[in-house]
PDB file of C-alpha atoms in Angstrom:
ATOM      1  CA  ASN A  10       0.921  -5.184 -12.563  1.00  0.00           C
ATOM      2  CA  ALA A  11       2.414  -4.388  -9.145  1.00  0.00           C
ATOM      3  CA  GLY A  12       0.323  -1.266  -8.410  1.00  0.00           C
ATOM      4  CA  VAL A  13       2.078   0.946  -5.868  1.00  0.00           C
ATOM      5  CA  THR A  14       5.306  -0.272  -4.303  1.00  0.00           C
ATOM      6  CA  GLN A  15       7.401   1.278  -1.561  1.00  0.00           C
ATOM      7  CA  THR A  16      10.992   0.735  -0.475  1.00  0.00           C
ATOM      8  CA  PRO A  17      12.214   0.121   2.109  1.00  0.00           C
ATOM      9  CA  LYS A  18       9.586  -1.608   4.249  1.00  0.00           C
ATOM     10  CA  PHE A  19      11.351  -0.845   7.528  1.00  0.00           C
ATOM     11  CA  ARG A  20      14.070   1.550   8.582  1.00  0.00           C
ATOM     12  CA  VAL A  21      15.664   2.685  11.812  1.00  0.00           C
ATOM     13  CA  LEU A  22      17.502   6.007  11.867  1.00  0.00           C
ATOM     14  CA  LYS A  23      19.378   7.988  14.440  1.00  0.00           C
ATOM     15  CA  THR A  24      18.407  11.591  15.068  1.00  0.00           C
ATOM     16  CA  GLY A  25      20.002  13.816  12.456  1.00  0.00           C
ATOM     17  CA  GLN A  26      20.475  11.121   9.814  1.00  0.00           C
ATOM     18  CA  SER A  27      18.954  11.471   6.374  1.00  0.00           C
ATOM     19  CA  MET A  28      17.133   9.028   4.150  1.00  0.00           C
ATOM     20  CA  THR A  29      14.952   8.754   1.076  1.00  0.00           C
ATOM     21  CA  LEU A  30      11.793   6.698   0.721  1.00  0.00           C
ATOM     22  CA  LEU A  31      10.957   5.541  -2.778  1.00  0.00           C
ATOM     23  CA  CYS A  32       7.473   5.095  -4.181  1.00  0.00           C
ATOM     24  CA  ALA A  33       6.821   3.605  -7.593  1.00  0.00           C
ATOM     25  CA  GLN A  34       3.552   3.056  -9.479  1.00  0.00           C
ATOM     26  CA  ASP A  35       2.928   1.257 -12.755  1.00  0.00           C
ATOM     27  CA  MET A  36      -0.610   2.517 -13.402  1.00  0.00           C
ATOM     28  CA  ASN A  37       0.424   5.619 -15.333  1.00  0.00           C
ATOM     29  CA  HIS A  38      -1.267   7.857 -12.778  1.00  0.00           C
ATOM     30  CA  GLU A  39      -0.532  11.568 -12.837  1.00  0.00           C
ATOM     31  CA  TYR A  40      -1.240  12.256  -9.182  1.00  0.00           C
ATOM     32  CA  MET A  41       0.865  10.857  -6.355  1.00  0.00           C
ATOM     33  CA  TYR A  42       0.780  11.456  -2.605  1.00  0.00           C
ATOM     34  CA  TRP A  43       2.798  10.872   0.551  1.00  0.00           C
ATOM     35  CA  TYR A  44       1.010  10.370   3.903  1.00  0.00           C
ATOM     36  CA  ARG A  45       2.036   9.537   7.400  1.00  0.00           C
ATOM     37  CA  GLN A  46      -0.065   7.555   9.862  1.00  0.00           C
ATOM     38  CA  ASP A  47       0.347   7.886  13.597  1.00  0.00           C
ATOM     39  CA  PRO A  48      -1.476   6.001  16.369  1.00  0.00           C
ATOM     40  CA  GLY A  49      -4.998   7.308  16.941  1.00  0.00           C
ATOM     41  CA  MET A  50      -4.857   9.542  13.911  1.00  0.00           C
ATOM     42  CA  GLY A  51      -5.955   9.223  10.347  1.00  0.00           C
ATOM     43  CA  LEU A  52      -3.574   9.490   7.450  1.00  0.00           C
ATOM     44  CA  ARG A  53      -2.169  12.986   7.102  1.00  0.00           C
ATOM     45  CA  LEU A  54      -0.946  14.359   3.789  1.00  0.00           C
ATOM     46  CA  ILE A  55       2.717  15.389   3.697  1.00  0.00           C
ATOM     47  CA  HIS A  56       3.293  16.337   0.055  1.00  0.00           C
ATOM     48  CA  TYR A  57       1.713  15.536  -3.257  1.00  0.00           C
ATOM     49  CA  SER A  58       2.393  15.818  -6.973  1.00  0.00           C
ATOM     50  CA  VAL A  59       0.024  16.494  -9.863  1.00  0.00           C
ATOM     51  CA  GLY A  60       2.474  15.334 -12.491  1.00  0.00           C
ATOM     52  CA  GLU A  61       6.071  14.771 -13.440  1.00  0.00           C
ATOM     53  CA  GLY A  62       8.262  17.659 -12.285  1.00  0.00           C
ATOM     54  CA  THR A  63       5.644  19.110  -9.900  1.00  0.00           C
ATOM     55  CA  THR A  64       5.302  18.959  -6.129  1.00  0.00           C
ATOM     56  CA  ALA A  65       3.136  20.712  -3.569  1.00  0.00           C
ATOM     57  CA  LYS A  66       2.813  20.869   0.208  1.00  0.00           C
ATOM     58  CA  GLY A  67       0.151  19.009   2.095  1.00  0.00           C
ATOM     59  CA  GLU A  68      -1.047  19.258   5.669  1.00  0.00           C
ATOM     60  CA  VAL A  69       2.221  18.350   7.471  1.00  0.00           C
ATOM     61  CA  PRO A  70       5.150  19.168   5.122  1.00  0.00           C
ATOM     62  CA  ASP A  71       7.745  20.452   7.602  1.00  0.00           C
ATOM     63  CA  GLY A  72      10.916  18.374   7.786  1.00  0.00           C
ATOM     64  CA  TYR A  73      10.253  16.602   4.477  1.00  0.00           C
ATOM     65  CA  ASN A  74      11.159  17.195   0.860  1.00  0.00           C
ATOM     66  CA  VAL A  75       9.917  15.437  -2.249  1.00  0.00           C
ATOM     67  CA  SER A  76      10.833  15.025  -5.882  1.00  0.00           C
ATOM     68  CA  ARG A  77       8.993  13.710  -8.933  1.00  0.00           C
ATOM     69  CA  LEU A  78      11.613  13.439 -11.650  1.00  0.00           C
ATOM     70  CA  LYS A  79       9.810  10.583 -13.391  1.00  0.00           C
ATOM     71  CA  LYS A  80       6.070  10.072 -13.666  1.00  0.00           C
ATOM     72  CA  GLN A  81       6.202   6.643 -12.076  1.00  0.00           C
ATOM     73  CA  ASN A  82       8.352   7.603  -9.069  1.00  0.00           C
ATOM     74  CA  PHE A  83       7.745   9.875  -6.107  1.00  0.00           C
ATOM     75  CA  LEU A  84      10.546  10.258  -3.558  1.00  0.00           C
ATOM     76  CA  LEU A  85      10.176  11.445   0.030  1.00  0.00           C
ATOM     77  CA  GLY A  86      13.294  12.738   1.750  1.00  0.00           C
ATOM     78  CA  LEU A  87      14.140  13.426   5.356  1.00  0.00           C
ATOM     79  CA  GLU A  88      17.215  15.642   5.542  1.00  0.00           C
ATOM     80  CA  SER A  89      17.696  15.528   9.325  1.00  0.00           C
ATOM     81  CA  ALA A  90      15.481  12.949  10.980  1.00  0.00           C
ATOM     82  CA  ALA A  91      13.807  13.711  14.306  1.00  0.00           C
ATOM     83  CA  PRO A  92      12.024  11.350  16.741  1.00  0.00           C
ATOM     84  CA  SER A  93       8.744  13.114  15.870  1.00  0.00           C
ATOM     85  CA  GLN A  94       9.088  11.646  12.386  1.00  0.00           C
ATOM     86  CA  THR A  95       8.729   8.107  13.728  1.00  0.00           C
ATOM     87  CA  SER A  96       5.670   6.935  11.839  1.00  0.00           C
ATOM     88  CA  VAL A  97       4.333   4.695   9.109  1.00  0.00           C
ATOM     89  CA  TYR A  98       4.587   6.328   5.708  1.00  0.00           C
ATOM     90  CA  PHE A  99       2.213   5.528   2.876  1.00  0.00           C
ATOM     91  CA  CYS A 100       2.460   6.498  -0.745  1.00  0.00           C
ATOM     92  CA  ALA A 101      -0.578   6.613  -3.012  1.00  0.00           C
ATOM     93  CA  SER A 102      -1.420   7.334  -6.619  1.00  0.00           C
ATOM     94  CA  ARG A 103      -4.766   8.515  -7.943  1.00  0.00           C
ATOM     95  CA  ASP A 104      -6.826   7.505 -10.925  1.00  0.00           C
ATOM     96  CA  ASN A 105      -9.318   9.562 -12.953  1.00  0.00           C
ATOM     97  CA  THR A 106     -12.194   8.688 -10.644  1.00  0.00           C
ATOM     98  CA  ASP A 107     -10.490  10.417  -7.719  1.00  0.00           C
ATOM     99  CA  THR A 108      -9.744   7.105  -6.014  1.00  0.00           C
ATOM    100  CA  GLN A 109      -6.330   6.724  -4.434  1.00  0.00           C
ATOM    101  CA  TYR A 110      -4.421   3.449  -4.358  1.00  0.00           C
ATOM    102  CA  PHE A 111      -1.923   2.899  -1.590  1.00  0.00           C
ATOM    103  CA  GLY A 112       1.397   1.158  -1.238  1.00  0.00           C
ATOM    104  CA  PRO A 113       2.152  -1.262   1.624  1.00  0.00           C
ATOM    105  CA  GLY A 114       3.864   1.368   3.780  1.00  0.00           C
ATOM    106  CA  THR A 115       7.281   2.045   5.294  1.00  0.00           C
ATOM    107  CA  ARG A 116       7.690   1.815   9.045  1.00  0.00           C
ATOM    108  CA  LEU A 117      10.285   4.367  10.140  1.00  0.00           C
ATOM    109  CA  THR A 118      11.729   4.629  13.628  1.00  0.00           C
ATOM    110  CA  VAL A 119      13.939   7.573  14.583  1.00  0.00           C
ATOM    111  CA  LEU A 120      15.943   7.059  17.754  1.00  0.00           C
TER     112      LEU A 120
ATOM    113  CA  ASP B 249      -9.638  20.749  13.432  1.00  0.00           C
ATOM    114  CA  GLN B 250     -10.865  17.292  12.527  1.00  0.00           C
ATOM    115  CA  GLN B 251     -12.956  17.730   9.388  1.00  0.00           C
ATOM    116  CA  VAL B 252     -13.758  14.030   9.090  1.00  0.00           C
ATOM    117  CA  LYS B 253     -14.708  12.219  12.273  1.00  0.00           C
ATOM    118  CA  GLN B 254     -15.191   8.590  13.099  1.00  0.00           C
ATOM    119  CA  ASN B 255     -16.415   8.698  16.660  1.00  0.00           C
ATOM    120  CA  SER B 256     -16.370   4.957  17.290  1.00  0.00           C
ATOM    121  CA  PRO B 257     -12.803   3.697  17.585  1.00  0.00           C
ATOM    122  CA  SER B 258     -13.953   0.079  17.644  1.00  0.00           C
ATOM    123  CA  LEU B 259     -16.932  -2.115  16.837  1.00  0.00           C
ATOM    124  CA  SER B 260     -17.578  -5.801  17.476  1.00  0.00           C
ATOM    125  CA  VAL B 261     -20.175  -7.686  15.440  1.00  0.00           C
ATOM    126  CA  GLN B 262     -21.145 -11.330  15.203  1.00  0.00           C
ATOM    127  CA  GLU B 263     -20.568 -13.184  11.967  1.00  0.00           C
ATOM    128  CA  GLY B 264     -23.602 -12.992   9.720  1.00  0.00           C
ATOM    129  CA  ARG B 265     -24.981  -9.823  11.304  1.00  0.00           C
ATOM    130  CA  ILE B 266     -24.865  -6.308   9.911  1.00  0.00           C
ATOM    131  CA  SER B 267     -21.904  -4.021  10.602  1.00  0.00           C
ATOM    132  CA  ILE B 268     -22.602  -0.293  10.498  1.00  0.00           C
ATOM    133  CA  LEU B 269     -19.678   2.104  10.520  1.00  0.00           C
ATOM    134  CA  ASN B 270     -20.342   5.807  10.812  1.00  0.00           C
ATOM    135  CA  CYS B 271     -18.559   8.939   9.676  1.00  0.00           C
ATOM    136  CA  ASP B 272     -19.343  12.638  10.101  1.00  0.00           C
ATOM    137  CA  TYR B 273     -17.816  15.572   8.284  1.00  0.00           C
ATOM    138  CA  THR B 274     -17.852  19.301   8.790  1.00  0.00           C
ATOM    139  CA  ASN B 275     -16.656  20.748   5.485  1.00  0.00           C
ATOM    140  CA  SER B 276     -19.575  21.316   3.108  1.00  0.00           C
ATOM    141  CA  MET B 277     -17.129  21.560   0.192  1.00  0.00           C
ATOM    142  CA  PHE B 278     -16.480  17.809   0.258  1.00  0.00           C
ATOM    143  CA  ASP B 279     -18.062  16.203  -2.803  1.00  0.00           C
ATOM    144  CA  TYR B 280     -16.636  12.703  -2.932  1.00  0.00           C
ATOM    145  CA  PHE B 281     -16.451  10.178  -0.133  1.00  0.00           C
ATOM    146  CA  LEU B 282     -14.565   6.914   0.132  1.00  0.00           C
ATOM    147  CA  TRP B 283     -14.143   4.024   2.511  1.00  0.00           C
ATOM    148  CA  TYR B 284     -10.833   2.241   2.861  1.00  0.00           C
ATOM    149  CA  LYS B 285     -10.089  -0.993   4.642  1.00  0.00           C
ATOM    150  CA  LYS B 286      -6.738  -1.626   6.291  1.00  0.00           C
ATOM    151  CA  TYR B 287      -5.213  -4.813   7.587  1.00  0.00           C
ATOM    152  CA  PRO B 288      -2.202  -4.694   9.933  1.00  0.00           C
ATOM    153  CA  ALA B 289       1.132  -4.110   8.196  1.00  0.00           C
ATOM    154  CA  GLU B 290      -0.592  -3.378   4.874  1.00  0.00           C
ATOM    155  CA  GLY B 291      -1.598  -0.223   3.060  1.00  0.00           C
ATOM    156  CA  PRO B 292      -5.227   0.924   2.963  1.00  0.00           C
ATOM    157  CA  THR B 293      -7.244  -0.669   0.168  1.00  0.00           C
ATOM    158  CA  PHE B 294     -10.118   1.054  -1.543  1.00  0.00           C
ATOM    159  CA  LEU B 295     -13.502  -0.417  -0.683  1.00  0.00           C
ATOM    160  CA  ILE B 296     -16.331   1.748  -1.972  1.00  0.00           C
ATOM    161  CA  SER B 297     -17.065   5.371  -2.775  1.00  0.00           C
ATOM    162  CA  ILE B 298     -19.963   7.732  -3.284  1.00  0.00           C
ATOM    163  CA  SER B 299     -20.358  11.039  -5.033  1.00  0.00           C
ATOM    164  CA  SER B 300     -22.275  13.859  -3.369  1.00  0.00           C
ATOM    165  CA  ILE B 301     -24.916  13.678  -6.105  1.00  0.00           C
ATOM    166  CA  LYS B 302     -25.987  10.263  -4.819  1.00  0.00           C
ATOM    167  CA  ASP B 303     -27.319   9.086  -1.495  1.00  0.00           C
ATOM    168  CA  LYS B 304     -26.539   5.386  -1.820  1.00  0.00           C
ATOM    169  CA  ASN B 305     -24.029   3.154  -3.529  1.00  0.00           C
ATOM    170  CA  GLU B 306     -23.861  -0.634  -3.363  1.00  0.00           C
ATOM    171  CA  ASP B 307     -21.155  -3.102  -4.165  1.00  0.00           C
ATOM    172  CA  GLY B 308     -21.930  -6.657  -3.148  1.00  0.00           C
ATOM    173  CA  ARG B 309     -22.081  -6.882   0.633  1.00  0.00           C
ATOM    174  CA  PHE B 310     -21.037  -3.247   1.034  1.00  0.00           C
ATOM    175  CA  THR B 311     -23.366  -0.258   0.885  1.00  0.00           C
ATOM    176  CA  VAL B 312     -22.493   3.350   1.584  1.00  0.00           C
ATOM    177  CA  PHE B 313     -25.188   5.859   2.507  1.00  0.00           C
ATOM    178  CA  LEU B 314     -24.725   9.605   2.334  1.00  0.00           C
ATOM    179  CA  ASN B 315     -26.898  12.142   4.171  1.00  0.00           C
ATOM    180  CA  LYS B 316     -25.675  15.522   2.997  1.00  0.00           C
ATOM    181  CA  SER B 317     -28.001  17.575   5.159  1.00  0.00           C
ATOM    182  CA  ALA B 318     -26.650  15.824   8.253  1.00  0.00           C
ATOM    183  CA  LYS B 319     -23.087  15.679   6.868  1.00  0.00           C
ATOM    184  CA  HIS B 320     -23.057  12.001   7.679  1.00  0.00           C
ATOM    185  CA  LEU B 321     -22.167   8.828   5.858  1.00  0.00           C
ATOM    186  CA  SER B 322     -22.258   5.235   6.869  1.00  0.00           C
ATOM    187  CA  LEU B 323     -20.917   1.935   5.603  1.00  0.00           C
ATOM    188  CA  HIS B 324     -23.087  -1.149   5.936  1.00  0.00           C
ATOM    189  CA  ILE B 325     -21.610  -4.624   5.625  1.00  0.00           C
ATOM    190  CA  VAL B 326     -24.143  -7.420   5.256  1.00  0.00           C
ATOM    191  CA  PRO B 327     -23.548 -10.176   6.158  1.00  0.00           C
ATOM    192  CA  SER B 328     -20.381  -9.567   8.148  1.00  0.00           C
ATOM    193  CA  GLN B 329     -17.618 -12.139   7.759  1.00  0.00           C
ATOM    194  CA  PRO B 330     -14.491 -12.816   9.860  1.00  0.00           C
ATOM    195  CA  GLY B 331     -12.328 -11.606   6.955  1.00  0.00           C
ATOM    196  CA  ASP B 332     -13.955  -8.189   7.323  1.00  0.00           C
ATOM    197  CA  SER B 333     -12.082  -7.680  10.599  1.00  0.00           C
ATOM    198  CA  ALA B 334      -9.872  -4.674   9.894  1.00  0.00           C
ATOM    199  CA  VAL B 335      -9.606  -0.937  10.453  1.00  0.00           C
ATOM    200  CA  TYR B 336     -11.976   1.070   8.267  1.00  0.00           C
ATOM    201  CA  PHE B 337     -11.153   4.646   7.309  1.00  0.00           C
ATOM    202  CA  CYS B 338     -13.625   7.135   5.982  1.00  0.00           C
ATOM    203  CA  ALA B 339     -12.179   9.771   3.635  1.00  0.00           C
ATOM    204  CA  ALA B 340     -13.548  12.841   1.896  1.00  0.00           C
ATOM    205  CA  SER B 341     -12.263  14.992  -0.928  1.00  0.00           C
ATOM    206  CA  TYR B 342     -12.881  18.109  -2.953  1.00  0.00           C
ATOM    207  CA  VAL B 343     -10.874  19.769  -5.667  1.00  0.00           C
ATOM    208  CA  THR B 344      -8.713  22.654  -4.513  1.00  0.00           C
ATOM    209  CA  GLY B 345      -6.393  24.375  -6.929  1.00  0.00           C
ATOM    210  CA  THR B 346      -4.878  21.759  -9.191  1.00  0.00           C
ATOM    211  CA  ALA B 347      -5.554  18.618  -7.202  1.00  0.00           C
ATOM    212  CA  SER B 348      -8.067  16.917  -5.034  1.00  0.00           C
ATOM    213  CA  LYS B 349      -6.851  15.823  -1.627  1.00  0.00           C
ATOM    214  CA  LEU B 350      -8.266  13.252   0.729  1.00  0.00           C
ATOM    215  CA  THR B 351      -9.009  14.026   4.361  1.00  0.00           C
ATOM    216  CA  PHE B 352      -9.176  10.903   6.489  1.00  0.00           C
ATOM    217  CA  GLY B 353     -11.002  10.054   9.654  1.00  0.00           C
ATOM    218  CA  THR B 354      -9.172   8.344  12.498  1.00  0.00           C
ATOM    219  CA  GLY B 355     -10.539   4.901  11.697  1.00  0.00           C
ATOM    220  CA  THR B 356     -12.853   2.318  13.267  1.00  0.00           C
ATOM    221  CA  ARG B 357     -11.532  -1.106  14.146  1.00  0.00           C
ATOM    222  CA  LEU B 358     -14.119  -3.735  13.220  1.00  0.00           C
ATOM    223  CA  GLN B 359     -13.940  -7.167  14.775  1.00  0.00           C
ATOM    224  CA  VAL B 360     -16.249  -9.836  13.422  1.00  0.00           C
ATOM    225  CA  THR B 361     -16.625 -12.660  15.901  1.00  0.00           C
ATOM    226  CA  LEU B 362     -17.675 -16.252  15.248  1.00  0.00           C
TER     227      LEU B 362
END
């Protein structure tokens, strides 16, 4: 039982490049979330999903897109990376008690 | 607008003593509160939670207290151990539309010294 996994762990992009971050969970959770964490700030919600085929915007959605084609996977895409998107990205899934379980994070640097 | 605030960015406590981490919130709609612990280069891990219908919840060395009238919660760790050294995030949630979403504080770095 791996819980929540994220790939890749690290990535360096040039401004304007695109990439996709993959999140996978094996707990059969309906709800999944993408956050970013920046120095001196708490985790901020980018997008979330309440089930397969659904997505919704969070607090800081601009510059990101998401897809939830399969229940166990939640993808976060950056179409044209900007230095302001340098951050650590965390994926989470939620159980029935409203508790979220987090992946190990992806450290992204945009030059 | 920071709806969940952790006003102490860091805290240092001796091993064996009590650690008290504080959190304040402004949104009276929040009805579920959680504490997460985070080690460097790892994701946050769930520690303990409390529903707004309670004022205390215990789990081993960890106790969370909720004062709804003051919009304040605290996490007590007794006794503190060196392995407790980490960043602690307070989070709060309420159901909006079709999903509940967590709002996080900025974290408190706890260092437990020998």
